[in-house]
Tab-separated table of C-alpha atoms and ligand atoms in Angstrom:
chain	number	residue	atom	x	y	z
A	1	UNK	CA	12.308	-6.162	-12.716
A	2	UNK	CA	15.979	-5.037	-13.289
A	3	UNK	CA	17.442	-2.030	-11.512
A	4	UNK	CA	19.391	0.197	-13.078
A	5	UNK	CA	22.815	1.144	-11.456
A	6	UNK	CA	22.762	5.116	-12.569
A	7	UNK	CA	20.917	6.966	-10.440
A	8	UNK	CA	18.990	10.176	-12.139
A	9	UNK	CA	18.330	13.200	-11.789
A	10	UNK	CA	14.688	12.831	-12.692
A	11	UNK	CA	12.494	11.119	-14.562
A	12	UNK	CA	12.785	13.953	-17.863
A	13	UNK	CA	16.954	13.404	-18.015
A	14	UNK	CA	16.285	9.648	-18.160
A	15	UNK	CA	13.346	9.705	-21.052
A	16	UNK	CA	15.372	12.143	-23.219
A	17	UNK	CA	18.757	10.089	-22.676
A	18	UNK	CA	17.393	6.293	-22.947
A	19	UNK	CA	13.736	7.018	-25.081
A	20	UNK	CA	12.512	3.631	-23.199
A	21	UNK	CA	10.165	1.482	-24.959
A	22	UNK	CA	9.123	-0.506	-22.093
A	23	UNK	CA	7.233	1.550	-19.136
A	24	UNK	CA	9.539	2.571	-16.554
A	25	UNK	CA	9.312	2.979	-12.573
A	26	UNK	CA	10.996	5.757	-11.211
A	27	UNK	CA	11.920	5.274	-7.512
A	28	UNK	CA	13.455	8.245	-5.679
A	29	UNK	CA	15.168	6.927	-2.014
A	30	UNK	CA	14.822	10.353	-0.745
A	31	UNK	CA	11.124	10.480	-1.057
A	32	UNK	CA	10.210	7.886	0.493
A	33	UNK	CA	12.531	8.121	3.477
A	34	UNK	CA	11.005	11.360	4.141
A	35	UNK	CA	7.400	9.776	3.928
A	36	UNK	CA	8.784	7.449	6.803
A	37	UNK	CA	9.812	10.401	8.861
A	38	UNK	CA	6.840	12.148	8.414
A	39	UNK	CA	4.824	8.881	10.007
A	40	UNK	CA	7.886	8.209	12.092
A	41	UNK	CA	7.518	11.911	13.385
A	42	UNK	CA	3.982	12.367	13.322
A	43	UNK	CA	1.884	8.943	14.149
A	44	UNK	CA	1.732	8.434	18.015
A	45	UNK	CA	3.073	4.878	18.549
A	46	UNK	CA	4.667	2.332	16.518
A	47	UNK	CA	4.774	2.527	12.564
A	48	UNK	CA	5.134	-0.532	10.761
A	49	UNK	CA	4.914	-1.578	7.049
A	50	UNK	CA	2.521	-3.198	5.404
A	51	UNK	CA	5.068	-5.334	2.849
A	52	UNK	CA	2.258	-6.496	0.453
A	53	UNK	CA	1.554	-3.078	-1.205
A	54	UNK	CA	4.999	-2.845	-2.670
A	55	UNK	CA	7.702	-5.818	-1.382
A	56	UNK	CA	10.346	-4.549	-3.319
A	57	UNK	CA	14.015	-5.292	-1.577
A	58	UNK	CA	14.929	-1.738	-2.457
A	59	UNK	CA	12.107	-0.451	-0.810
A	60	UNK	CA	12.293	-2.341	2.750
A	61	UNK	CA	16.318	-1.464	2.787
A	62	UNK	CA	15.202	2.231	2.480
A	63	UNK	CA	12.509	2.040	5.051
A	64	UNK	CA	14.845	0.418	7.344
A	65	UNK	CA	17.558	2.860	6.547
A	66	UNK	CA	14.932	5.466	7.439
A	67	UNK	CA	13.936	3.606	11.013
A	68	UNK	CA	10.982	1.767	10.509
A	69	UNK	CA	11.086	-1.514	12.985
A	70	UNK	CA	8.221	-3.777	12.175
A	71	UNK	CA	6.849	-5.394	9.394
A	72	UNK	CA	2.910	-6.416	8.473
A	73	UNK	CA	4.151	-9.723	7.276
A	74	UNK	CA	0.960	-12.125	5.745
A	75	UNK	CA	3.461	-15.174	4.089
A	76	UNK	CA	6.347	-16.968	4.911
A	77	UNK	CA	8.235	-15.257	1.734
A	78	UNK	CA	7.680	-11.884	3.518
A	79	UNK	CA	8.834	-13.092	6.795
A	80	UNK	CA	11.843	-14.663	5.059
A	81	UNK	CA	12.260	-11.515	3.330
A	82	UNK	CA	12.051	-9.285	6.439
A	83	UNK	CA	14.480	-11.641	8.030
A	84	UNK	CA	16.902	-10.818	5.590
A	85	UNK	CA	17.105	-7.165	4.480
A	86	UNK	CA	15.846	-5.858	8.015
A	87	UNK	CA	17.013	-8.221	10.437
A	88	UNK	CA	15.740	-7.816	14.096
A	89	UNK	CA	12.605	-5.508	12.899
A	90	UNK	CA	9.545	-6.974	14.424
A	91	UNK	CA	7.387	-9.251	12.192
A	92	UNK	CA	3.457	-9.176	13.094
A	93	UNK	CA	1.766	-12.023	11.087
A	94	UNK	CA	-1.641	-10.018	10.085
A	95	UNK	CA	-3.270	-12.063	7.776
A	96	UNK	CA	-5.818	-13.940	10.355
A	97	UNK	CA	-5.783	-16.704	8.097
A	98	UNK	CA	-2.605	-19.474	8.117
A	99	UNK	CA	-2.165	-23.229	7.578
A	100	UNK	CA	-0.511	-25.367	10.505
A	101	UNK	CA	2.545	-25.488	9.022
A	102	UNK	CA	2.910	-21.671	8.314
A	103	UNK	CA	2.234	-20.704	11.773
A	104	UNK	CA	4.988	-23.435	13.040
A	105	UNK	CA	7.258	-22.021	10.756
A	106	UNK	CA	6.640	-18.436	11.818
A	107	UNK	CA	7.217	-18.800	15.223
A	108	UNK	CA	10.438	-21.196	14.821
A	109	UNK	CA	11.516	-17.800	12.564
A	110	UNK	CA	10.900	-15.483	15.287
A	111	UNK	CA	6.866	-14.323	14.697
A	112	UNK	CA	5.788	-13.500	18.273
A	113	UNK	CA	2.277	-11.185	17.122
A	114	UNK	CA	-0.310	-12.760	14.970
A	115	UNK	CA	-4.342	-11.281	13.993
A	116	UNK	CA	-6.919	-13.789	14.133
A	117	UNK	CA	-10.700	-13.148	13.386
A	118	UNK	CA	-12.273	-16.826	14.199
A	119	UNK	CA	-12.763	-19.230	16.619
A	120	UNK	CA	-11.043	-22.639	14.591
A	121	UNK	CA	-7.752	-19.745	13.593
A	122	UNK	CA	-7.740	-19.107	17.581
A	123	UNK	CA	-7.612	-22.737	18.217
A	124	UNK	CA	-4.630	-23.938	15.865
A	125	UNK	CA	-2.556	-20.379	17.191
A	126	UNK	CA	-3.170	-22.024	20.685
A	127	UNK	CA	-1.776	-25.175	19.737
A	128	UNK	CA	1.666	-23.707	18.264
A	129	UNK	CA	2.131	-20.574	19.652
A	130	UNK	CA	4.146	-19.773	22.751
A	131	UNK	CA	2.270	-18.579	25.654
A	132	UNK	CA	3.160	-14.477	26.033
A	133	UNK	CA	3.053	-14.032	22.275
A	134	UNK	CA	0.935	-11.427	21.077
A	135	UNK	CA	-2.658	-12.134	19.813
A	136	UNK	CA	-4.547	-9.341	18.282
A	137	UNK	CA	-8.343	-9.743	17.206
A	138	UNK	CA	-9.445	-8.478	14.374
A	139	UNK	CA	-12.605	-6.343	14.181
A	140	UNK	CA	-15.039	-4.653	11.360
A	141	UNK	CA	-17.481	-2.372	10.986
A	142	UNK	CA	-19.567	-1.285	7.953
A	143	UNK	CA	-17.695	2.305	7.385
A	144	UNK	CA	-18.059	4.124	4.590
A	145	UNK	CA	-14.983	6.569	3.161
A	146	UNK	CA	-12.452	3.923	1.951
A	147	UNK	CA	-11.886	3.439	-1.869
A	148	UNK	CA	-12.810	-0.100	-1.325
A	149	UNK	CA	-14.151	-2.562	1.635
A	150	UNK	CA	-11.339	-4.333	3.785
A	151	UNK	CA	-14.419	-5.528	5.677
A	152	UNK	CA	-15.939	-8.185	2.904
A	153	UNK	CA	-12.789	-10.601	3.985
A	154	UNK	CA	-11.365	-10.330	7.231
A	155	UNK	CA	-12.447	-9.111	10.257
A	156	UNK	CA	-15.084	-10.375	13.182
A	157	UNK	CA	-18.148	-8.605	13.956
A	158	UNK	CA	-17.825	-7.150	17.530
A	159	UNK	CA	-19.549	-9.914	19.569
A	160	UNK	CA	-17.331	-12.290	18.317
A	161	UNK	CA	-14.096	-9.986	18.862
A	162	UNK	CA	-15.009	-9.565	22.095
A	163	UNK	CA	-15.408	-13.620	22.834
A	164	UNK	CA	-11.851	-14.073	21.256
A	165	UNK	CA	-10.133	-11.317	22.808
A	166	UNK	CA	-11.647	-12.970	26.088
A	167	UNK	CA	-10.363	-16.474	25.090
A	168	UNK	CA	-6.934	-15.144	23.910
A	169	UNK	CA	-6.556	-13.606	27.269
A	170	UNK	CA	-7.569	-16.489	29.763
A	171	UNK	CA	-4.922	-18.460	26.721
A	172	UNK	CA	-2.227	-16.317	28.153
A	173	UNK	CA	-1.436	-14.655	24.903
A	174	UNK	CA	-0.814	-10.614	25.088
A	175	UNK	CA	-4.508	-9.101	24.073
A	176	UNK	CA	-4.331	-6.585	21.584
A	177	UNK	CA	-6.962	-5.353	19.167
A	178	UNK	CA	-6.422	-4.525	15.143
A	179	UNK	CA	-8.467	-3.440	12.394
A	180	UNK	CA	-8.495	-1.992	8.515
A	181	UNK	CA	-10.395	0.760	8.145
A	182	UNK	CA	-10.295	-0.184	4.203
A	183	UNK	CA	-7.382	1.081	1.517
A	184	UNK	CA	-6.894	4.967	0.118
A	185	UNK	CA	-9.434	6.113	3.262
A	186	UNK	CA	-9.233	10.277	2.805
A	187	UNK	CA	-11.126	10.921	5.563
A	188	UNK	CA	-9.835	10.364	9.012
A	189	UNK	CA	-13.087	10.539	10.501
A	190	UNK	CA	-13.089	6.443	9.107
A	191	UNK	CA	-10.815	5.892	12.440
A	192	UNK	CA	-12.934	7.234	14.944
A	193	UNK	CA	-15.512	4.681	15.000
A	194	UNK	CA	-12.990	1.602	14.992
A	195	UNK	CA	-11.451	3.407	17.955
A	196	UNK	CA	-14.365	3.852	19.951
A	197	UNK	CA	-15.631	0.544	19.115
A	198	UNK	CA	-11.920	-1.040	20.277
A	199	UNK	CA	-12.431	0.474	23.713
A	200	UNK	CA	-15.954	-1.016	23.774
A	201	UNK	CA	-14.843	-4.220	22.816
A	202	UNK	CA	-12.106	-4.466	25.454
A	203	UNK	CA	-14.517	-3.222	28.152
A	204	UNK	CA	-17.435	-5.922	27.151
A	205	UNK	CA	-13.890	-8.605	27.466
A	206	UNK	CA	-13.214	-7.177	30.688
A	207	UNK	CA	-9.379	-7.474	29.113
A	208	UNK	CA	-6.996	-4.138	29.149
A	209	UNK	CA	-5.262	-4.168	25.890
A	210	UNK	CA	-1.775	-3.902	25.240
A	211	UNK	CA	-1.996	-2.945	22.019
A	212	UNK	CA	-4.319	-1.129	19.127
A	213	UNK	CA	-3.165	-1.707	15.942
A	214	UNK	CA	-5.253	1.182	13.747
A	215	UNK	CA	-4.553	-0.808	10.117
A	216	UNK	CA	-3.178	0.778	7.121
A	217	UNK	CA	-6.047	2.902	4.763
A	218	UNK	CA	-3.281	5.744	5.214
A	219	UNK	CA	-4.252	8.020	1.746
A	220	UNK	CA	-1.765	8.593	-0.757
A	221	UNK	CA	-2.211	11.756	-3.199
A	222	UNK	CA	-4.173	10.348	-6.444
A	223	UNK	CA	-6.114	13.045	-7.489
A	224	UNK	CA	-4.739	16.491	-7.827
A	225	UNK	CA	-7.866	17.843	-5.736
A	226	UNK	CA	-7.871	15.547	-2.824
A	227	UNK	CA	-4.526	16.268	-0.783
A	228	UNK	CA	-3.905	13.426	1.563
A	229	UNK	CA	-4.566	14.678	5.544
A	230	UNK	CA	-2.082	12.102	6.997
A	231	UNK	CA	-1.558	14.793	10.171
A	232	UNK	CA	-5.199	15.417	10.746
A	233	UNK	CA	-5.283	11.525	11.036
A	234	UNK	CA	-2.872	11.219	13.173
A	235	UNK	CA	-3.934	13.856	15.744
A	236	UNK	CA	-7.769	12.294	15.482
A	237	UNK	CA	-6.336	9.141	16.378
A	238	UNK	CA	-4.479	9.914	19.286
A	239	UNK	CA	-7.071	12.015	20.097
A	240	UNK	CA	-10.037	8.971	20.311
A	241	UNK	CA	-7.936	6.896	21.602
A	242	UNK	CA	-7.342	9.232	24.672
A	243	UNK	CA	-11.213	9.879	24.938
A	244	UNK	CA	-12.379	6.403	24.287
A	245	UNK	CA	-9.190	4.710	26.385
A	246	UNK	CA	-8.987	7.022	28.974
A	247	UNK	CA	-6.254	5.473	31.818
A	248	UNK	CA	-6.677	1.710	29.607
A	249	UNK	CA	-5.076	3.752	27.080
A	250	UNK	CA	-3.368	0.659	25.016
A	251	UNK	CA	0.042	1.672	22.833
A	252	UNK	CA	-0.708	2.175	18.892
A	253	UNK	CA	0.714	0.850	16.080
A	254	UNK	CA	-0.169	1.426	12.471
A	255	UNK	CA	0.683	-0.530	9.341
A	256	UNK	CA	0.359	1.528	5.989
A	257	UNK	CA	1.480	0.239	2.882
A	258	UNK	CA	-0.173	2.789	0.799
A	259	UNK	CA	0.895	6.230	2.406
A	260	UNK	CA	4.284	5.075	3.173
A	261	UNK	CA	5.449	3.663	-0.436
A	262	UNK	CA	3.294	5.664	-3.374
A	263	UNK	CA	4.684	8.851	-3.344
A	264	UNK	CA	7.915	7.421	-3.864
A	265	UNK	CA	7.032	6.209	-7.571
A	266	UNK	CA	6.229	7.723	-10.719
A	267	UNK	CA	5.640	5.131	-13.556
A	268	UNK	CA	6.373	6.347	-17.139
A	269	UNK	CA	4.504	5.314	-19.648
A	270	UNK	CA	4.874	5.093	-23.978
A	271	UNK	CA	2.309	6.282	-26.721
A	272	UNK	CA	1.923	2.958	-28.623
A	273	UNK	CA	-0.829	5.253	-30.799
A	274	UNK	CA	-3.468	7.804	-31.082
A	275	UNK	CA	-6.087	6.146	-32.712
A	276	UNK	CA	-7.462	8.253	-35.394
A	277	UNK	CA	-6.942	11.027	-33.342
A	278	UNK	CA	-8.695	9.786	-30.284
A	279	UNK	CA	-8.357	6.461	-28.168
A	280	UNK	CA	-4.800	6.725	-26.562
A	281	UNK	CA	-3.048	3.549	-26.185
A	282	UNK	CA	-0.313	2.945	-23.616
A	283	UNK	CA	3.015	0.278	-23.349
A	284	UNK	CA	1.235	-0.105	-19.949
A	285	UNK	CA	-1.613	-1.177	-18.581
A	286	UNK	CA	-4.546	-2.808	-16.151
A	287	UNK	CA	-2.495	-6.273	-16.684
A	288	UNK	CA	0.771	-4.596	-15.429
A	289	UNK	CA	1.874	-1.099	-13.260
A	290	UNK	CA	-1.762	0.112	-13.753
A	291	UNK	CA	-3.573	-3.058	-12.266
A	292	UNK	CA	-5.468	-0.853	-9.673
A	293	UNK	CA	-6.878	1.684	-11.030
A	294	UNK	CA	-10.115	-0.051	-12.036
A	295	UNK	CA	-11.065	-1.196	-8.855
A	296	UNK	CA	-9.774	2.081	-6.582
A	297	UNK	CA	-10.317	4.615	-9.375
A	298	UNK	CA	-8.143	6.797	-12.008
A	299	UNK	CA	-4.945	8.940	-10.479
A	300	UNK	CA	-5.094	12.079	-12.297
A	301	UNK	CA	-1.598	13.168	-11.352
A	302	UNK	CA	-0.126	13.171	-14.648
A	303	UNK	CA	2.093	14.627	-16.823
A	304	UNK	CA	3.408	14.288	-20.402
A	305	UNK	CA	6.621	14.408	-22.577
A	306	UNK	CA	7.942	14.155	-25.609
A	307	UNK	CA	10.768	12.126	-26.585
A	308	UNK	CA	12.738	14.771	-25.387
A	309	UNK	CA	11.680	14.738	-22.131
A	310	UNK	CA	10.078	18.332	-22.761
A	311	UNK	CA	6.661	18.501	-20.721
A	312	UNK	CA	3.359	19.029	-23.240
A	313	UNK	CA	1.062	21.380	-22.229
A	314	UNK	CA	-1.709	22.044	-24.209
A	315	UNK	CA	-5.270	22.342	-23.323
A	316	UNK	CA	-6.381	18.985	-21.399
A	317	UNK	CA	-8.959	16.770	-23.402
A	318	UNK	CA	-10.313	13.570	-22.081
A	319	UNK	CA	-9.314	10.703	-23.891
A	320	UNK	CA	-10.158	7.045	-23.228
A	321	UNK	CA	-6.938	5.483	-22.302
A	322	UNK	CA	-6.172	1.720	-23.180
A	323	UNK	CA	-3.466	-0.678	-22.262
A	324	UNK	CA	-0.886	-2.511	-24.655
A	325	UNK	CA	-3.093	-6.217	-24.773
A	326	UNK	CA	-6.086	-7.225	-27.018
A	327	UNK	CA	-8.291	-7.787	-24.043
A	328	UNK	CA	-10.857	-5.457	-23.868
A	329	UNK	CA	-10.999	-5.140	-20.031
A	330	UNK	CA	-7.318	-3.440	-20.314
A	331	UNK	CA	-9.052	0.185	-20.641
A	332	UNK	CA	-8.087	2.669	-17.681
A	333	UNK	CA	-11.544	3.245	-15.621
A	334	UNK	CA	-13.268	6.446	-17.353
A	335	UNK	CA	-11.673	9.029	-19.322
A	336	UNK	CA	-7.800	10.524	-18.045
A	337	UNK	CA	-7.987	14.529	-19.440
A	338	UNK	CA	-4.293	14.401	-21.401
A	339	UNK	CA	-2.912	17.098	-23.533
A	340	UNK	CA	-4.803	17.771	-26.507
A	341	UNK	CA	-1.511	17.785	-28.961
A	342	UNK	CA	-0.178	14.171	-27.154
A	343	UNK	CA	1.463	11.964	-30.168
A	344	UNK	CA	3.056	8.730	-30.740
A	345	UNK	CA	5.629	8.301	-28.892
A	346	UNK	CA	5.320	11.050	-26.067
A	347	UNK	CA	5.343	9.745	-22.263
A	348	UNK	CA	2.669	9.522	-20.113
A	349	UNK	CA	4.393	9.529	-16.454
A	350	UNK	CA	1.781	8.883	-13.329
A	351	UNK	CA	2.804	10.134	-9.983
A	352	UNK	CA	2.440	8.390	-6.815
A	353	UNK	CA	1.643	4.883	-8.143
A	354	UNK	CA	4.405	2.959	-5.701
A	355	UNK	CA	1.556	1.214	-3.982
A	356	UNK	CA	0.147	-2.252	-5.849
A	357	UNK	CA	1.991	-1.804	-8.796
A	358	UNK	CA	5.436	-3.512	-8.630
A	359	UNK	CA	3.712	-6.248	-6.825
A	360	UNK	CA	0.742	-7.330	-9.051
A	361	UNK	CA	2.622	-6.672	-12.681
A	362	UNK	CA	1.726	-9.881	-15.107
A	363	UNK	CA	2.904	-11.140	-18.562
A	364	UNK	CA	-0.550	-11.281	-19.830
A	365	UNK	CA	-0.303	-11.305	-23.523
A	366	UNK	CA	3.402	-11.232	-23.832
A	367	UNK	CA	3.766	-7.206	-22.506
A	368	UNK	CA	4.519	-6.735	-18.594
A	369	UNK	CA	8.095	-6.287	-18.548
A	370	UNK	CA	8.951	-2.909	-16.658
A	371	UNK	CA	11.975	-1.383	-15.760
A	372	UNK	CA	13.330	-0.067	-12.999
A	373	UNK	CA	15.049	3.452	-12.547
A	374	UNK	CA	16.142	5.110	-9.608
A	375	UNK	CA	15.780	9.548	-9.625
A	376	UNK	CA	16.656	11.901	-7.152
A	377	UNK	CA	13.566	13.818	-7.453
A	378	UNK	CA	10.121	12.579	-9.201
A	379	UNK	CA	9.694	15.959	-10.539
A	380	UNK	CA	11.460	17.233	-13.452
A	381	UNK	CA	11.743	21.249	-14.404
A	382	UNK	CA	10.247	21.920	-17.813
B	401	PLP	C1	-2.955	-4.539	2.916
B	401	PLP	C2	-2.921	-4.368	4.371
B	401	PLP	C3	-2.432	-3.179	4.929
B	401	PLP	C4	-1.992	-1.990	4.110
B	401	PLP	O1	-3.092	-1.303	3.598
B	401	PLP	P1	-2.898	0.107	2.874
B	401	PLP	O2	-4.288	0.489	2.515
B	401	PLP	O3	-2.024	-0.117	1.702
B	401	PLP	O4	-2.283	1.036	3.849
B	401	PLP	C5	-2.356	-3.090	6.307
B	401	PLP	N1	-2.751	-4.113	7.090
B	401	PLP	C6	-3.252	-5.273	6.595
B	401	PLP	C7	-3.657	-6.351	7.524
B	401	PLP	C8	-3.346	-5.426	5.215
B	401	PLP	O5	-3.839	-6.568	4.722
């Protein structure tokens, strides 16, 4: 993905000046440096990045820039890349499950916190990691409310997080407890039964913790009638963990990918064709920026141009929306409701897609290739 020098003043300016052919992402600095104030401001304890969702170099500069210290790291290329555009930021190795070699390599590059969620994983962390690093367990529950289940890979049941945060502590390793209460979770109620269940957990272990790491999930604004409650969430966290806790209270830390990074990205798309007046086909699709959206669900936040730039506005009519290759999967889940007059050749730009779509972009089929802008603002006046 190429960045472009310029920087814009939105994403209008850019489509009436260039007319792109290829889709285009449209990264504004300033949004998402205020995103990682407002969790910076607002979450009670430590607020690191979950680098997966979007691992962009631009986009861990910013975040650094902004004053987020510590990284959700699950690969040696993310540690490497960690270790070189935020140097010093802490680095907590969260996928629970590593080869020997990987978890060598992390700790001779500095990795002192690493997730488990099984016996064996415990075992080879015991034989290469230092005494006094950080070991937290992770935990799941069947909860309902996230757009899909974290819970079907990772996590131990409770019985068995409370036998390895016991073994981790007798180890020597600092006990800590994590979980994911699931991606794109829009109610915060989804928190308050990992909490509670953390302080459980520790109790059964007879272990304080040090630390309670309350995942990512963090919603980011997909539909235009379900505003994100990221300060709700925040005040029912610190909330539980104060009732549940009490004077064990263990320091937070969260890791969003999600609500830190999607706001910060619109992604423009072309009008390959109307299809006798009907099926809408797009430059872009399930194969490249829009890869998501079949398994979390549409994002209605749309808007469309003309070749001008000039935003369409007649009356909305659902259309079935397809993507640029001859498979038949690439079809955007449902039906997207789009300006009835929308032509070949206008722009369809989504809004808040910086999450899981620079990441998981392919070449299926010869299309893919997406370019990158950076705007001042995602919004553009008529
Ligand atoms: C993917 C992931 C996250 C980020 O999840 P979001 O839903 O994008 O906030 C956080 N922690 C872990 C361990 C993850 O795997």
């Amino acid at each position: 993905m190429g960045l472009n020098k310029t920087i814009w003043a939105n994403p209008s300016d850019f489509i009436r000046a260039e007319q792109p052919d290829n889709p285009v992402l449209f990264f504004s600095p300033a949004i998402l440096q205020a995103t990682a104030r407002r969790f910076l401001d607002g979450f009670p304890g430590l607020v690191t990045y979950a680098v997966k969702s979007n691992p962009d170099e631009i986009v861990i500069a910013n975040l650094d820039a902004a004053g987020i210290r510590g990284y959700d790291v699950a690969s040696l290329y993310e540690i490497d890349l960690i270790a070189r555009v935020a140097p010093g930021a802490a680095m907590h190795y969260n996928n629970p499950v590593r080869s020997r070699s990987e978890i060598a390599e992390a700790v001779e590059k500095g990795v002192r916190s690493f997730s488990v969620d099984s016996l064996s994983e415990l075992e080879k962390l015991y034989e290469l990691v230092p005494q006094g690093a950080e070991i937290s367990v992770r935990f799941k529950l069947p909860v309902k409310g996230a757009a899909y289940d974290f819970g079907a890979k990772f996590g131990a049941t409770a019985p068995l997080a409370t036998e390895l945060l016991a073994r981790a502590n007798g180890m020597g390793f600092v006990p800590s407890l994590t979980f994911h209460p699931g991606t794109q979770c829009t109610d915060p109620m989804a928190w308050d039964a990992y909490i509670r269940t953390a302080a459980k957990i520790a109790a059964d272990a007879g272990v304080t913790l040090s630390r309670l790491n309350v995942g990512g999930g963090f919603p980011a604004h997909r539909l235009n009638a379900v505003a994100p409650e990221l300060d709700a969430i925040f005040a029912l966290v610190d909330r539980v963990t104060g009732e549940a806790f009490g004077d064990a209270r263990p320091a937070l830390v969260c890791e969003p990918g999600r609500g830190l990074v999607a706001e910060s990205f619109s992604l423009a798309t072309r009008v390959r064709a109307v299809r006798d007046a009907d099926h809408v086909f797009l430059n872009d699709g399930v194969y490249g920026g829009l890869a998501e959206l079949p398994l979390i669900g549409i994002i209605d936040r749309v808007e469309l141009r003309d070749g001008e730039g000039r935003r369409k506005s007649g009356l909305p009519v659902p259309r079935i929306v397809f993507g640029p290759t001859c498979d038949s999967v690439d079809r955007l889940p449902g039906e997207l409701p789009l300006p009835g007059d929308i032509a070949e050749g206008d722009y369809v730009i989504f809004h808040g897609m910086g999450a899981y779509s620079t990441a998981t972009v392919t070449r299926f089929n010869g299309f893919g290739v997406l370019d990158m802008v950076t705007a001042l603002s995602l919004n553009s006046a008529q």
